[in-house]
Amino acid sequence: MDDNEIIELFFARDEGAIQAVQERYGAYCAAVAQNILDDRGAAEECVNDTWLRCWQSIPPQRPRSLKSFAGRIARNLALSARRESTAQKRGGGQVQLALEELGEVVSGGETPEGALDRAALLAALDGFLALLPERHRCLFLRRYWYLDSVEALAGRFSMSRTQVTTTLHRLRGKLRVHLQQEGFEL
């Protein structure tokens, strides 16, 4: 069953849509959540919540990419679960490290002015990613979207740990320059 057929099941409020999306993207969403949480039980809970959120969101939303839609929900739920679990015990894990690295370039603070610029920032980030060679774009996304550890990236891309950290440092520098050229004050 393809994505459009699954989406039509959601619009028809057919509960088979949940089973279909789970079969098609369950492993993907589980990997996303597991990468962030590093706890199989919590990741499974996020994935189950993902299907509920899909049910609640479709309709009225009609996602262009069901995989991206479900993956984004799973990621956001996992990040929320991680924030909750670490609110009492502030430990330095891979997720926090990756977010701090990216925070050197892009501030996470929301002000009214910042909220207005969010769409422009996202467009600038998309433009930056489009300029990168595929390998660098994948490395950047794996680190800052999927929150892979440096060690996992080194293995995935057949690079040393030092090569990964150096490449990511250079990419963040290029992102800073790109955002400044787009008119963002950093």
Short mmCIF file of C-alpha atoms in Angstrom, two decimals:
data_model
loop_
_atom_site.label_atom_id
_atom_site.label_comp_id
_atom_site.label_asym_id
_atom_site.label_seq_id
_atom_site.Cartn_x
_atom_site.Cartn_y
_atom_site.Cartn_z
CA MET A 1 0.00 0.00 0.00
CA ASP A 2 1.49 3.38 -0.96
CA ASP A 3 1.43 6.61 1.05
CA ASN A 4 -1.53 8.12 -0.81
CA GLU A 5 -3.66 5.04 -0.14
CA ILE A 6 -2.74 5.14 3.54
CA ILE A 7 -3.60 8.85 3.73
CA GLU A 8 -6.96 8.14 2.10
CA LEU A 9 -7.60 5.53 4.81
CA PHE A 10 -6.93 8.22 7.42
CA PHE A 11 -9.35 10.57 5.67
CA ALA A 12 -11.97 7.80 5.57
CA ARG A 13 -11.31 7.33 9.34
CA ASP A 14 -10.53 3.67 8.66
CA GLU A 15 -8.55 2.25 11.59
CA GLY A 16 -6.62 0.13 9.09
CA ALA A 17 -4.65 3.30 8.37
CA ILE A 18 -2.82 2.95 11.67
CA GLN A 19 -1.82 -0.64 10.92
CA ALA A 20 -0.73 0.33 7.40
CA VAL A 21 1.42 3.27 8.49
CA GLN A 22 2.88 1.18 11.30
CA GLU A 23 3.86 -1.61 8.90
CA ARG A 24 5.35 0.83 6.41
CA TYR A 25 7.20 3.23 8.73
CA GLY A 26 7.30 1.56 12.15
CA ALA A 27 10.95 0.56 11.94
CA TYR A 28 11.94 4.02 10.68
CA CYS A 29 10.09 5.84 13.48
CA ALA A 30 11.48 3.39 16.05
CA ALA A 31 15.03 4.07 14.86
CA VAL A 32 14.47 7.82 15.09
CA ALA A 33 13.06 7.59 18.63
CA GLN A 34 15.65 5.03 19.78
CA ASN A 35 18.48 7.23 18.54
CA ILE A 36 17.26 10.13 20.65
CA LEU A 37 16.15 8.26 23.76
CA ASP A 38 18.55 5.31 23.92
CA ASP A 39 15.79 3.45 25.78
CA ARG A 40 13.83 0.81 23.89
CA GLY A 41 10.75 1.02 26.11
CA ALA A 42 10.52 4.81 25.90
CA ALA A 43 11.14 4.67 22.15
CA GLU A 44 8.29 2.15 21.69
CA GLU A 45 6.00 4.42 23.69
CA CYS A 46 6.92 7.36 21.44
CA VAL A 47 6.25 5.30 18.34
CA ASN A 48 2.84 4.24 19.65
CA ASP A 49 2.08 7.88 20.43
CA THR A 50 3.19 8.73 16.89
CA TRP A 51 0.35 6.66 15.42
CA LEU A 52 -2.15 8.37 17.70
CA ARG A 53 -0.86 11.78 16.63
CA CYS A 54 -1.09 10.75 12.99
CA TRP A 55 -4.70 9.69 13.58
CA GLN A 56 -5.45 13.03 15.23
CA SER A 57 -3.67 15.12 12.57
CA ILE A 58 -4.83 13.42 9.36
CA PRO A 59 -7.31 14.94 8.52
CA PRO A 60 -7.23 17.95 8.38
CA GLN A 61 -3.56 17.81 7.36
CA ARG A 62 -2.65 16.01 4.15
CA PRO A 63 1.10 15.33 4.33
CA ARG A 64 3.10 15.34 1.10
CA SER A 65 5.44 12.74 2.57
CA LEU A 66 3.94 10.35 5.09
CA LYS A 67 7.39 9.10 6.06
CA SER A 68 8.61 12.61 6.87
CA PHE A 69 5.36 13.44 8.65
CA ALA A 70 5.48 10.37 10.89
CA GLY A 71 9.25 10.73 11.41
CA ARG A 72 8.87 14.35 12.49
CA ILE A 73 6.15 13.40 14.98
CA ALA A 74 8.28 10.56 16.38
CA ARG A 75 11.31 12.85 16.63
CA ASN A 76 9.39 15.61 18.41
CA LEU A 77 7.82 13.15 20.83
CA ALA A 78 11.20 11.59 21.57
CA LEU A 79 12.80 14.99 22.14
CA SER A 80 9.96 15.91 24.51
CA ALA A 81 10.36 12.62 26.37
CA ARG A 82 14.10 13.18 26.61
CA ARG A 83 13.61 16.70 27.98
CA GLU A 84 11.22 15.35 30.58
CA SER A 85 13.53 12.52 31.62
CA THR A 86 16.58 14.78 31.89
CA ALA A 87 14.83 17.73 33.54
CA GLN A 88 15.71 16.31 36.94
CA LYS A 89 19.11 14.88 36.05
CA ARG A 90 21.08 17.22 33.84
CA GLY A 91 23.57 14.84 32.26
CA GLY A 92 25.74 15.49 29.23
CA GLY A 93 24.62 13.03 26.58
CA GLN A 94 24.95 12.92 22.81
CA VAL A 95 21.65 14.68 22.17
CA GLN A 96 22.55 17.60 24.41
CA LEU A 97 26.02 17.79 22.86
CA ALA A 98 24.63 17.86 19.30
CA LEU A 99 22.11 20.55 20.21
CA GLU A 100 24.80 22.63 21.92
CA GLU A 101 27.01 22.36 18.81
CA LEU A 102 24.22 23.63 16.61
CA GLY A 103 23.26 26.20 19.24
CA GLU A 104 26.63 27.87 18.61
CA VAL A 105 25.25 28.90 15.23
CA VAL A 106 21.49 29.17 15.73
CA SER A 107 19.95 30.34 18.99
CA GLY A 108 17.03 28.33 20.32
CA GLY A 109 15.51 31.24 22.26
CA GLU A 110 12.06 32.28 21.10
CA THR A 111 11.22 35.96 21.14
CA PRO A 112 8.28 37.51 19.30
CA GLU A 113 10.70 38.81 16.68
CA GLY A 114 12.40 35.43 16.50
CA ALA A 115 9.11 33.65 15.97
CA LEU A 116 8.42 35.88 12.98
CA ASP A 117 11.82 35.05 11.48
CA ARG A 118 11.42 31.28 11.97
CA ALA A 119 10.08 30.62 8.46
CA ALA A 120 12.86 32.69 6.92
CA LEU A 121 15.44 30.81 8.99
CA LEU A 122 14.04 27.46 7.87
CA ALA A 123 14.16 28.58 4.23
CA ALA A 124 17.77 29.74 4.68
CA LEU A 125 18.67 26.41 6.28
CA ASP A 126 17.04 24.52 3.40
CA GLY A 127 19.03 26.69 0.98
CA PHE A 128 22.26 25.94 2.84
CA LEU A 129 21.60 22.19 2.78
CA ALA A 130 20.84 22.32 -0.95
CA LEU A 131 24.29 23.82 -1.57
CA LEU A 132 26.15 21.02 0.21
CA PRO A 133 27.50 17.93 -1.50
CA GLU A 134 25.33 14.92 -0.72
CA ARG A 135 27.83 13.35 1.70
CA HIS A 136 28.13 16.53 3.77
CA ARG A 137 24.37 17.11 3.70
CA CYS A 138 23.78 13.55 4.95
CA LEU A 139 26.45 13.94 7.64
CA PHE A 140 24.91 17.25 8.80
CA LEU A 141 21.37 15.84 8.86
CA ARG A 142 22.40 12.63 10.60
CA ARG A 143 24.07 14.66 13.37
CA TYR A 144 21.61 17.51 13.82
CA TRP A 145 18.28 15.99 12.79
CA TYR A 146 18.67 12.31 13.69
CA LEU A 147 21.14 13.17 16.49
CA ASP A 148 23.58 10.37 15.67
CA SER A 149 26.68 10.22 17.85
CA VAL A 150 30.06 11.15 16.39
CA GLU A 151 31.10 7.51 16.75
CA ALA A 152 28.05 6.30 14.82
CA LEU A 153 28.74 8.85 12.08
CA ALA A 154 32.37 7.77 11.86
CA GLY A 155 31.25 4.19 11.29
CA ARG A 156 28.44 5.09 8.88
CA PHE A 157 30.62 7.34 6.70
CA SER A 158 33.91 5.38 7.05
CA MET A 159 35.63 8.34 8.65
CA SER A 160 37.71 8.78 11.77
CA ARG A 161 36.16 10.48 14.77
CA THR A 162 38.46 13.47 14.16
CA GLN A 163 37.41 13.73 10.53
CA VAL A 164 33.75 13.76 11.56
CA THR A 165 34.21 16.46 14.21
CA THR A 166 36.36 18.58 11.88
CA THR A 167 33.87 18.27 9.01
CA LEU A 168 30.96 19.15 11.29
CA HIS A 169 32.87 22.13 12.68
CA ARG A 170 33.53 23.39 9.14
CA LEU A 171 29.90 22.83 8.12
CA ARG A 172 28.71 24.84 11.13
CA GLY A 173 31.11 27.61 10.10
CA LYS A 174 29.73 27.55 6.57
CA LEU A 175 26.20 27.63 7.97
CA ARG A 176 27.10 30.68 10.07
CA VAL A 177 28.46 32.48 6.99
CA HIS A 178 25.43 31.47 4.92
CA LEU A 179 22.99 32.71 7.54
CA GLN A 180 24.87 36.00 7.88
CA GLN A 181 24.75 36.44 4.11
CA GLU A 182 21.00 35.83 4.29
CA GLY A 183 20.74 38.71 6.75
CA PHE A 184 20.51 36.86 10.05
CA GLU A 185 22.34 38.34 13.04
CA LEU A 186 24.12 35.63 14.98
#
